[in-house]
mmCIF file of C-alpha atoms in Angstrom:
data_model
loop_
_atom_site.group_PDB
_atom_site.id
_atom_site.type_symbol
_atom_site.label_atom_id
_atom_site.label_comp_id
_atom_site.label_asym_id
_atom_site.label_seq_id
_atom_site.Cartn_x
_atom_site.Cartn_y
_atom_site.Cartn_z
ATOM 1 C CA MET D 1 103.599 79.845 100.944
ATOM 2 C CA HIS D 2 103.524 79.081 104.661
ATOM 3 C CA ARG D 3 106.178 80.447 106.955
ATOM 4 C CA SER D 4 106.472 78.834 110.371
ATOM 5 C CA VAL D 5 106.718 81.283 113.261
ATOM 6 C CA HIS D 6 108.708 80.369 116.375
ATOM 7 C CA PRO D 7 106.282 80.190 119.351
ATOM 8 C CA LEU D 8 108.342 82.698 121.365
ATOM 9 C CA VAL D 9 108.346 85.166 118.474
ATOM 10 C CA ALA D 10 104.590 84.710 118.080
ATOM 11 C CA VAL D 11 104.040 85.534 121.765
ATOM 12 C CA LEU D 12 106.329 88.574 121.570
ATOM 13 C CA LEU D 13 104.553 89.704 118.410
ATOM 14 C CA VAL D 14 101.189 89.726 120.172
ATOM 15 C CA LEU D 15 102.576 91.381 123.317
ATOM 16 C CA SER D 16 104.367 94.062 121.314
ATOM 17 C CA TYR D 17 101.327 95.020 119.270
ATOM 18 C CA SER D 18 99.013 94.941 122.283
ATOM 19 C CA ALA D 19 101.379 97.245 124.166
ATOM 20 C CA ALA D 20 101.627 99.576 121.188
ATOM 21 C CA ALA D 21 97.844 99.693 120.899
ATOM 22 C CA GLU D 22 97.531 100.614 124.596
ATOM 23 C CA ALA D 23 100.246 103.257 124.345
ATOM 24 C CA GLY D 24 98.759 104.825 121.242
ATOM 25 C CA ARG D 25 95.135 105.128 122.257
ATOM 26 C CA ASP D 26 95.342 108.840 123.044
ATOM 27 C CA GLU D 27 97.944 109.986 120.530
ATOM 28 C CA ALA D 28 98.557 109.826 116.811
ATOM 29 C CA PRO D 29 100.581 106.755 115.809
ATOM 30 C CA ARG D 30 104.254 107.267 115.077
ATOM 31 C CA PHE D 31 106.078 105.435 112.338
ATOM 32 C CA ARG D 32 109.684 104.400 111.779
ATOM 33 C CA GLU D 33 111.820 105.351 108.811
ATOM 34 C CA ALA D 34 111.929 102.516 106.290
ATOM 35 C CA PRO D 35 115.209 101.031 105.076
ATOM 36 C CA GLN D 36 116.706 102.550 101.933
ATOM 37 C CA PHE D 37 116.622 100.384 98.806
ATOM 38 C CA TYR D 38 118.745 100.997 95.717
ATOM 39 C CA ASN D 39 118.408 100.279 92.015
ATOM 40 C CA SER D 40 120.083 97.238 90.509
ATOM 41 C CA PRO D 41 122.383 97.589 87.487
ATOM 42 C CA GLY D 42 120.343 98.069 84.327
ATOM 43 C CA CYS D 43 117.584 100.105 85.956
ATOM 44 C CA PRO D 44 116.690 103.601 84.714
ATOM 45 C CA PRO D 45 118.320 106.528 86.532
ATOM 46 C CA PRO D 46 116.901 107.034 90.041
ATOM 47 C CA LEU D 47 114.041 109.508 90.328
ATOM 48 C CA PRO D 48 114.800 112.559 92.482
ATOM 49 C CA PRO D 49 113.330 112.137 95.977
ATOM 50 C CA SER D 50 110.390 114.489 96.385
ATOM 51 C CA SER D 51 107.179 114.835 98.374
ATOM 52 C CA ALA D 52 105.720 116.929 95.544
ATOM 53 C CA ALA D 53 107.122 114.996 92.606
ATOM 54 C CA VAL D 54 106.334 116.043 89.067
ATOM 55 C CA CYS D 55 105.146 113.047 87.047
ATOM 56 C CA SER D 56 108.188 111.524 85.378
ATOM 57 C CA PRO D 57 107.960 109.743 82.004
ATOM 58 C CA SER D 58 111.201 107.962 82.920
ATOM 59 C CA ALA D 59 109.599 106.201 85.896
ATOM 60 C CA MET D 60 109.716 102.447 85.395
ATOM 61 C CA VAL D 61 106.435 101.934 87.272
ATOM 62 C CA HIS D 62 103.695 104.358 88.292
ATOM 63 C CA VAL D 63 101.810 103.178 91.379
ATOM 64 C CA ALA D 64 98.485 104.694 92.449
ATOM 65 C CA MET D 65 96.991 104.286 95.924
ATOM 66 C CA THR D 66 94.435 106.039 98.082
ATOM 67 C CA LEU D 67 95.597 107.388 101.414
ATOM 68 C CA ASP D 68 93.817 108.246 104.649
ATOM 69 C CA VAL D 69 94.584 108.291 108.362
ATOM 70 C CA ALA D 70 92.529 105.175 109.151
ATOM 71 C CA TYR D 71 94.437 102.977 106.678
ATOM 72 C CA LEU D 72 97.789 104.803 106.771
ATOM 73 C CA ARG D 73 99.492 101.951 108.598
ATOM 74 C CA GLY D 74 98.485 99.540 105.866
ATOM 75 C CA SER D 75 99.520 101.972 103.134
ATOM 76 C CA LEU D 76 103.017 102.353 104.602
ATOM 77 C CA ALA D 77 103.420 98.579 104.768
ATOM 78 C CA ALA D 78 102.282 98.240 101.150
ATOM 79 C CA ILE D 79 104.741 100.900 99.951
ATOM 80 C CA LEU D 80 107.587 99.243 101.873
ATOM 81 C CA SER D 81 106.764 95.867 100.332
ATOM 82 C CA VAL D 82 106.818 97.343 96.815
ATOM 83 C CA LEU D 83 110.239 98.923 97.370
ATOM 84 C CA GLN D 84 111.741 95.915 99.112
ATOM 85 C CA HIS D 85 110.877 93.406 96.406
ATOM 86 C CA THR D 86 111.487 95.328 93.191
ATOM 87 C CA SER D 87 114.841 95.446 91.429
ATOM 88 C CA CYS D 88 114.379 99.153 90.617
ATOM 89 C CA PRO D 89 112.955 100.766 93.784
ATOM 90 C CA GLN D 90 114.337 104.226 92.954
ATOM 91 C CA SER D 91 112.508 104.181 89.628
ATOM 92 C CA VAL D 92 109.022 103.647 91.078
ATOM 93 C CA GLN D 93 106.839 106.743 91.378
ATOM 94 C CA PHE D 94 103.861 106.839 93.728
ATOM 95 C CA HIS D 95 100.666 108.788 93.003
ATOM 96 C CA LEU D 96 98.652 108.993 96.231
ATOM 97 C CA VAL D 97 95.074 110.226 96.465
ATOM 98 C CA ALA D 98 93.706 111.695 99.703
ATOM 99 C CA SER D 99 90.649 113.699 100.704
ATOM 100 C CA SER D 100 91.656 114.954 104.172
ATOM 101 C CA SER D 101 94.629 115.428 106.540
ATOM 102 C CA ILE D 102 96.852 115.895 103.497
ATOM 103 C CA ALA D 103 99.612 117.827 105.311
ATOM 104 C CA TYR D 104 99.896 115.113 107.989
ATOM 105 C CA LEU D 105 99.864 112.304 105.435
ATOM 106 C CA ASN D 106 102.459 114.056 103.286
ATOM 107 C CA ALA D 107 104.780 114.593 106.247
ATOM 108 C CA THR D 108 104.392 110.999 107.431
ATOM 109 C CA ILE D 109 105.181 109.495 104.021
ATOM 110 C CA ALA D 110 108.166 111.826 103.571
ATOM 111 C CA THR D 111 109.527 110.946 107.016
ATOM 112 C CA SER D 112 109.150 107.192 106.606
ATOM 113 C CA PHE D 113 110.415 107.211 102.998
ATOM 114 C CA PRO D 114 112.791 110.187 102.621
ATOM 115 C CA SER D 115 114.073 108.924 99.244
ATOM 116 C CA LEU D 116 110.634 108.301 97.732
ATOM 117 C CA SER D 117 109.336 110.083 94.643
ATOM 118 C CA PHE D 118 105.661 110.721 95.361
ATOM 119 C CA ARG D 119 102.861 113.232 95.192
ATOM 120 C CA ILE D 120 99.506 113.453 96.980
ATOM 121 C CA TYR D 121 96.571 114.473 94.794
ATOM 122 C CA PRO D 122 93.566 115.996 96.614
ATOM 123 C CA PHE D 123 90.260 114.223 96.054
ATOM 124 C CA ASP D 124 87.034 116.137 96.623
ATOM 125 C CA ASP D 125 84.563 113.771 98.287
ATOM 126 C CA SER D 126 81.666 115.775 96.878
ATOM 127 C CA HIS D 127 82.482 114.444 93.396
ATOM 128 C CA VAL D 128 81.062 111.080 94.390
ATOM 129 C CA SER D 129 79.298 111.350 97.774
ATOM 130 C CA GLY D 130 75.947 112.083 96.150
ATOM 131 C CA LEU D 131 76.222 108.910 94.066
ATOM 132 C CA ILE D 132 77.044 106.483 96.875
ATOM 133 C CA SER D 133 74.360 104.069 98.055
ATOM 134 C CA THR D 134 74.517 102.320 101.424
ATOM 135 C CA SER D 135 76.206 98.920 101.136
ATOM 136 C CA ILE D 136 76.605 95.892 103.397
ATOM 137 C CA ARG D 137 79.552 97.380 105.351
ATOM 138 C CA GLU D 138 80.044 101.000 106.388
ATOM 139 C CA ALA D 139 83.756 100.998 105.511
ATOM 140 C CA LEU D 140 82.838 100.303 101.885
ATOM 141 C CA ASP D 141 80.790 103.519 101.690
ATOM 142 C CA ARG D 142 83.667 105.959 102.200
ATOM 143 C CA PRO D 143 83.949 108.310 99.189
ATOM 144 C CA LEU D 144 87.696 107.623 98.984
ATOM 145 C CA ASN D 145 86.880 103.999 98.092
ATOM 146 C CA TYR D 146 85.538 105.335 94.813
ATOM 147 C CA ALA D 147 88.585 107.454 93.980
ATOM 148 C CA ARG D 148 90.034 104.647 91.833
ATOM 149 C CA SER D 149 87.261 105.435 89.333
ATOM 150 C CA TYR D 150 88.599 108.999 89.032
ATOM 151 C CA LEU D 151 92.324 108.371 88.546
ATOM 152 C CA SER D 152 92.096 109.392 84.893
ATOM 153 C CA ARG D 153 90.944 112.850 86.027
ATOM 154 C CA LEU D 154 93.300 113.184 88.990
ATOM 155 C CA LEU D 155 96.606 111.958 87.554
ATOM 156 C CA PRO D 156 98.573 113.701 84.784
ATOM 157 C CA ASP D 157 98.781 112.282 81.253
ATOM 158 C CA CYS D 158 102.385 111.253 81.925
ATOM 159 C CA ALA D 159 101.126 108.415 84.154
ATOM 160 C CA ARG D 160 99.474 106.503 81.342
ATOM 161 C CA ARG D 161 99.940 102.961 82.669
ATOM 162 C CA VAL D 162 99.333 102.741 86.412
ATOM 163 C CA VAL D 163 99.332 99.880 88.895
ATOM 164 C CA TYR D 164 96.522 100.530 91.360
ATOM 165 C CA LEU D 165 96.951 98.939 94.803
ATOM 166 C CA ASP D 166 94.704 98.826 97.855
ATOM 167 C CA SER D 167 96.176 99.666 101.269
ATOM 168 C CA ASP D 168 95.589 96.250 102.871
ATOM 169 C CA LEU D 169 98.127 94.226 100.916
ATOM 170 C CA ILE D 170 101.811 93.459 100.582
ATOM 171 C CA LEU D 171 103.852 92.416 97.560
ATOM 172 C CA VAL D 172 106.441 89.644 97.820
ATOM 173 C CA ASP D 173 107.505 89.856 94.179
ATOM 174 C CA ASP D 174 108.735 92.490 91.727
ATOM 175 C CA ILE D 175 106.017 94.973 90.807
ATOM 176 C CA VAL D 176 107.752 95.492 87.449
ATOM 177 C CA ALA D 177 106.433 92.086 86.369
ATOM 178 C CA LEU D 178 102.878 93.087 87.311
ATOM 179 C CA ALA D 179 103.171 96.476 85.605
ATOM 180 C CA SER D 180 104.392 94.745 82.427
ATOM 181 C CA THR D 181 101.176 92.739 82.024
ATOM 182 C CA PRO D 182 100.231 92.752 78.314
ATOM 183 C CA ILE D 183 97.063 94.771 77.672
ATOM 184 C CA PRO D 184 95.661 94.237 74.151
ATOM 185 C CA ASP D 185 94.435 97.099 71.980
ATOM 186 C CA GLY D 186 91.051 98.411 73.027
ATOM 187 C CA ILE D 187 91.374 97.166 76.624
ATOM 188 C CA ALA D 188 91.871 99.629 79.481
ATOM 189 C CA LEU D 189 92.201 97.342 82.472
ATOM 190 C CA ALA D 190 93.998 94.174 83.573
ATOM 191 C CA ALA D 191 93.299 92.192 86.746
ATOM 192 C CA PRO D 192 93.116 88.593 87.975
ATOM 193 C CA GLU D 193 89.752 87.058 87.048
ATOM 194 C CA TYR D 194 87.888 84.446 89.081
ATOM 195 C CA CYS D 195 85.387 82.756 86.809
ATOM 196 C CA ASN D 196 84.465 80.091 89.381
ATOM 197 C CA ALA D 197 82.989 82.732 91.702
ATOM 198 C CA ASN D 198 79.197 83.090 91.813
ATOM 199 C CA PHE D 199 78.954 86.149 89.601
ATOM 200 C CA THR D 200 75.164 86.476 89.909
ATOM 201 C CA SER D 201 75.477 87.062 93.680
ATOM 202 C CA TYR D 202 77.002 90.501 93.116
ATOM 203 C CA PHE D 203 73.676 91.827 91.817
ATOM 204 C CA THR D 204 70.151 91.802 93.173
ATOM 205 C CA PRO D 205 67.156 89.819 91.870
ATOM 206 C CA THR D 206 65.812 93.188 90.689
ATOM 207 C CA PHE D 207 68.779 93.466 88.340
ATOM 208 C CA TRP D 208 68.622 89.929 86.952
ATOM 209 C CA SER D 209 64.845 89.965 86.511
ATOM 210 C CA ASN D 210 64.981 93.070 84.336
ATOM 211 C CA PRO D 211 66.071 92.123 80.795
ATOM 212 C CA ALA D 212 66.939 95.730 79.996
ATOM 213 C CA LEU D 213 69.533 95.618 82.775
ATOM 214 C CA SER D 214 70.818 92.044 82.679
ATOM 215 C CA MET D 215 71.496 92.312 78.953
ATOM 216 C CA ALA D 216 74.424 94.559 79.938
ATOM 217 C CA PHE D 217 76.470 91.336 80.100
ATOM 218 C CA GLU D 218 75.174 89.946 76.805
ATOM 219 C CA GLY D 219 77.988 88.728 74.584
ATOM 220 C CA ARG D 220 80.538 88.882 77.411
ATOM 221 C CA LYS D 221 82.127 86.122 79.454
ATOM 222 C CA ALA D 222 81.628 88.119 82.615
ATOM 223 C CA CYS D 223 83.735 86.994 85.590
ATOM 224 C CA TYR D 224 84.369 88.448 89.030
ATOM 225 C CA PHE D 225 87.585 90.390 89.552
ATOM 226 C CA ASN D 226 88.858 92.202 92.626
ATOM 227 C CA THR D 227 89.474 95.936 92.132
ATOM 228 C CA GLY D 228 92.181 96.102 94.813
ATOM 229 C CA VAL D 229 94.906 95.166 92.307
ATOM 230 C CA MET D 230 94.617 96.508 88.770
ATOM 231 C CA VAL D 231 96.869 97.542 85.911
ATOM 232 C CA MET D 232 95.150 100.501 84.270
ATOM 233 C CA ASP D 233 95.773 102.221 80.948
ATOM 234 C CA LEU D 234 94.505 105.688 81.833
ATOM 235 C CA GLY D 235 94.844 106.940 78.270
ATOM 236 C CA ARG D 236 92.400 104.316 77.029
ATOM 237 C CA TRP D 237 90.272 104.901 80.131
ATOM 238 C CA ARG D 238 89.851 108.544 79.157
ATOM 239 C CA GLU D 239 89.120 107.649 75.547
ATOM 240 C CA GLY D 240 86.441 105.175 76.653
ATOM 241 C CA ARG D 241 84.911 107.649 79.134
ATOM 242 C CA TYR D 242 84.829 104.864 81.713
ATOM 243 C CA THR D 243 84.413 107.183 84.694
ATOM 244 C CA GLU D 244 81.190 108.472 83.168
ATOM 245 C CA ARG D 245 79.995 104.912 82.488
ATOM 246 C CA ILE D 246 80.612 103.916 86.108
ATOM 247 C CA GLU D 247 78.760 107.010 87.306
ATOM 248 C CA GLU D 248 75.759 106.132 85.139
ATOM 249 C CA TRP D 249 75.379 102.782 86.905
ATOM 250 C CA MET D 250 75.770 104.476 90.297
ATOM 251 C CA GLU D 251 73.028 106.932 89.394
ATOM 252 C CA LEU D 252 70.755 104.032 88.469
ATOM 253 C CA GLN D 253 71.581 102.330 91.787
ATOM 254 C CA LYS D 254 70.277 105.423 93.588
ATOM 255 C CA ARG D 255 66.926 104.949 91.866
ATOM 256 C CA MET D 256 66.630 101.163 92.139
ATOM 257 C CA ARG D 257 68.662 98.677 94.166
ATOM 258 C CA ILE D 258 70.642 96.614 91.653
ATOM 259 C CA TYR D 259 73.650 95.645 93.838
ATOM 260 C CA GLN D 260 74.789 95.579 97.480
ATOM 261 C CA LEU D 261 78.595 95.742 97.598
ATOM 262 C CA GLY D 262 79.978 99.280 97.403
ATOM 263 C CA SER D 263 82.304 100.302 94.570
ATOM 264 C CA LEU D 264 82.893 96.839 93.061
ATOM 265 C CA PRO D 265 79.634 96.186 91.143
ATOM 266 C CA PRO D 266 79.855 99.316 88.942
ATOM 267 C CA PHE D 267 83.327 98.155 87.889
ATOM 268 C CA LEU D 268 81.921 94.718 87.066
ATOM 269 C CA LEU D 269 79.070 96.227 85.063
ATOM 270 C CA VAL D 270 81.481 98.223 82.929
ATOM 271 C CA PHE D 271 84.487 95.901 82.713
ATOM 272 C CA ALA D 272 83.607 92.257 83.494
ATOM 273 C CA GLY D 273 84.487 90.208 80.428
ATOM 274 C CA ARG D 274 86.377 93.157 78.941
ATOM 275 C CA ILE D 275 89.676 93.037 80.804
ATOM 276 C CA ALA D 276 93.094 91.509 80.242
ATOM 277 C CA ALA D 277 93.902 88.561 82.483
ATOM 278 C CA VAL D 278 96.530 88.726 85.215
ATOM 279 C CA GLU D 279 97.895 85.621 86.937
ATOM 280 C CA HIS D 280 96.110 84.802 90.182
ATOM 281 C CA ARG D 281 99.400 84.945 92.101
ATOM 282 C CA TRP D 282 99.139 88.749 91.884
ATOM 283 C CA ASN D 283 96.077 88.897 94.123
ATOM 284 C CA GLN D 284 95.813 86.293 96.868
ATOM 285 C CA HIS D 285 92.741 88.127 98.134
ATOM 286 C CA GLY D 286 90.207 87.430 100.858
ATOM 287 C CA LEU D 287 92.753 87.083 103.689
ATOM 288 C CA GLY D 288 90.637 89.479 105.758
ATOM 289 C CA GLY D 289 87.725 87.055 105.723
ATOM 290 C CA ASP D 290 84.217 88.032 104.661
ATOM 291 C CA ASN D 291 82.549 91.428 105.019
ATOM 292 C CA PHE D 292 80.767 90.506 108.249
ATOM 293 C CA ARG D 293 83.071 88.621 110.652
ATOM 294 C CA GLY D 294 86.540 88.803 109.119
ATOM 295 C CA LEU D 295 87.480 85.238 110.060
ATOM 296 C CA CYS D 296 90.905 83.762 109.353
ATOM 297 C CA ARG D 297 91.490 82.310 105.911
ATOM 298 C CA ASP D 298 94.247 80.347 104.261
ATOM 299 C CA LEU D 299 96.065 81.041 101.014
ATOM 300 C CA HIS D 300 94.666 79.803 97.733
ATOM 301 C CA PRO D 301 96.691 77.022 96.081
ATOM 302 C CA GLY D 302 99.529 78.095 93.800
ATOM 303 C CA ARG D 303 102.248 80.717 93.657
ATOM 304 C CA VAL D 304 102.056 83.902 95.701
ATOM 305 C CA SER D 305 103.290 87.309 94.550
ATOM 306 C CA LEU D 306 100.844 89.507 96.481
ATOM 307 C CA LEU D 307 98.863 88.914 99.691
ATOM 308 C CA HIS D 308 95.656 90.911 100.058
ATOM 309 C CA TRP D 309 93.671 91.223 103.285
ATOM 310 C CA SER D 310 90.424 92.184 101.557
ATOM 311 C CA GLY D 311 87.399 91.652 103.788
ATOM 312 C CA LYS D 312 86.605 92.951 107.241
ATOM 313 C CA GLY D 313 89.665 91.657 109.121
ATOM 314 C CA LYS D 314 92.815 93.775 108.750
ATOM 315 C CA PRO D 315 96.132 92.391 110.013
ATOM 316 C CA TRP D 316 97.095 95.479 112.041
ATOM 317 C CA ALA D 317 93.744 95.495 113.837
ATOM 318 C CA ARG D 318 93.938 91.789 114.666
ATOM 319 C CA LEU D 319 97.545 92.127 115.862
ATOM 320 C CA ASP D 320 96.631 95.090 118.086
ATOM 321 C CA ALA D 321 93.713 93.137 119.531
ATOM 322 C CA GLY D 322 96.014 90.218 120.364
ATOM 323 C CA ARG D 323 94.021 87.885 118.108
ATOM 324 C CA PRO D 324 96.081 87.588 114.918
ATOM 325 C CA CYS D 325 95.425 85.033 112.222
ATOM 326 C CA PRO D 326 98.398 82.855 111.177
ATOM 327 C CA LEU D 327 98.954 84.751 107.923
ATOM 328 C CA ASP D 328 99.035 88.105 109.714
ATOM 329 C CA ALA D 329 102.589 87.172 110.762
ATOM 330 C CA LEU D 330 103.561 87.606 107.088
ATOM 331 C CA TRP D 331 102.305 91.205 107.133
ATOM 332 C CA ALA D 332 103.953 92.162 110.428
ATOM 333 C CA PRO D 333 107.564 92.544 109.133
ATOM 334 C CA TYR D 334 106.399 95.380 106.858
ATOM 335 C CA ASP D 335 104.681 97.293 109.672
ATOM 336 C CA LEU D 336 106.442 100.610 110.310
ATOM 337 C CA LEU D 337 104.488 101.451 113.459
ATOM 338 C CA ARG D 338 106.790 102.350 116.343
ATOM 339 C CA THR D 339 106.356 99.685 119.046
ATOM 340 C CA PRO D 340 107.852 99.491 122.560
ATOM 341 C CA PHE D 341 110.436 97.022 121.274
ATOM 342 C CA SER D 342 111.360 95.683 117.883
ATOM 343 C CA ILE D 343 110.360 92.210 116.757
ATOM 344 C CA GLU D 344 113.503 92.160 114.611
ATOM 345 C CA ASP D 345 115.531 91.994 117.839
ATOM 346 C CA CYS D 346 113.958 88.675 118.845
#
């Protein structure tokens, strides 16, 4: 899925973002109001717009995301992409989790999406901060990164099946198809699996050399999966006490170093080989490069329904710096940041 960008538009794109970055150094960023999208015939009745929405069992899709000031720009782009590409945008309810600046975040979301049905759920960092071990990149150690493990405690029972999305992605397909992923009995989680990845690299030699630990994967076909895109059955999650299981591995990590990479390895320890498969098109991940340099990467072969800038390089940061990667031009149309002039006018 390559889209050619006219050279003049590419130059204007870089100039616009660089100017916006200069203008916004000393003030909070301002965001535009997103276009309004309407349900197609055959959709459920529209949900009432609300910035303090009560969980609705009639919502066609429940979406969960974390929200903070640092990644707000990415979150707004992700929300816009969900609404733009689904046939029932007024029947999607957003459950947002934040640990600070909640009033500002709430006002910003409500201003950019005045017809959205959403609610922000406060997350107390102290629930997890004492369990976090230093990882290979500081951004991975933020307590909010671990909030996805606590959705079953934060969200009401009404939101039983939830699509969890990271803030550094955009959808280019209907989220209803992703939310409808079949999840067999006894399974609480669905995500794209990547069995060709070097699974052993996610854990330390200390882990693999200890039979009492490495036998955790015995009897499982354990494969890597990315936790930035998941379909979660929170009812089954509660029944399986999966939050407690993840915490147990984090507590062990505090005593002995068994992994290096933030919140992902505990998920793998609990779920790898025990999830429902999702087509790879729903997580074209790694577009942000690795966790050290964030170099440009190309798309994986095959269909694309979701582009995910996991890794160090984020498209908004590279655009602001005037050094975008080619695929960052696919993210830019969803950016709601107010710039000195609009790329859409070019």
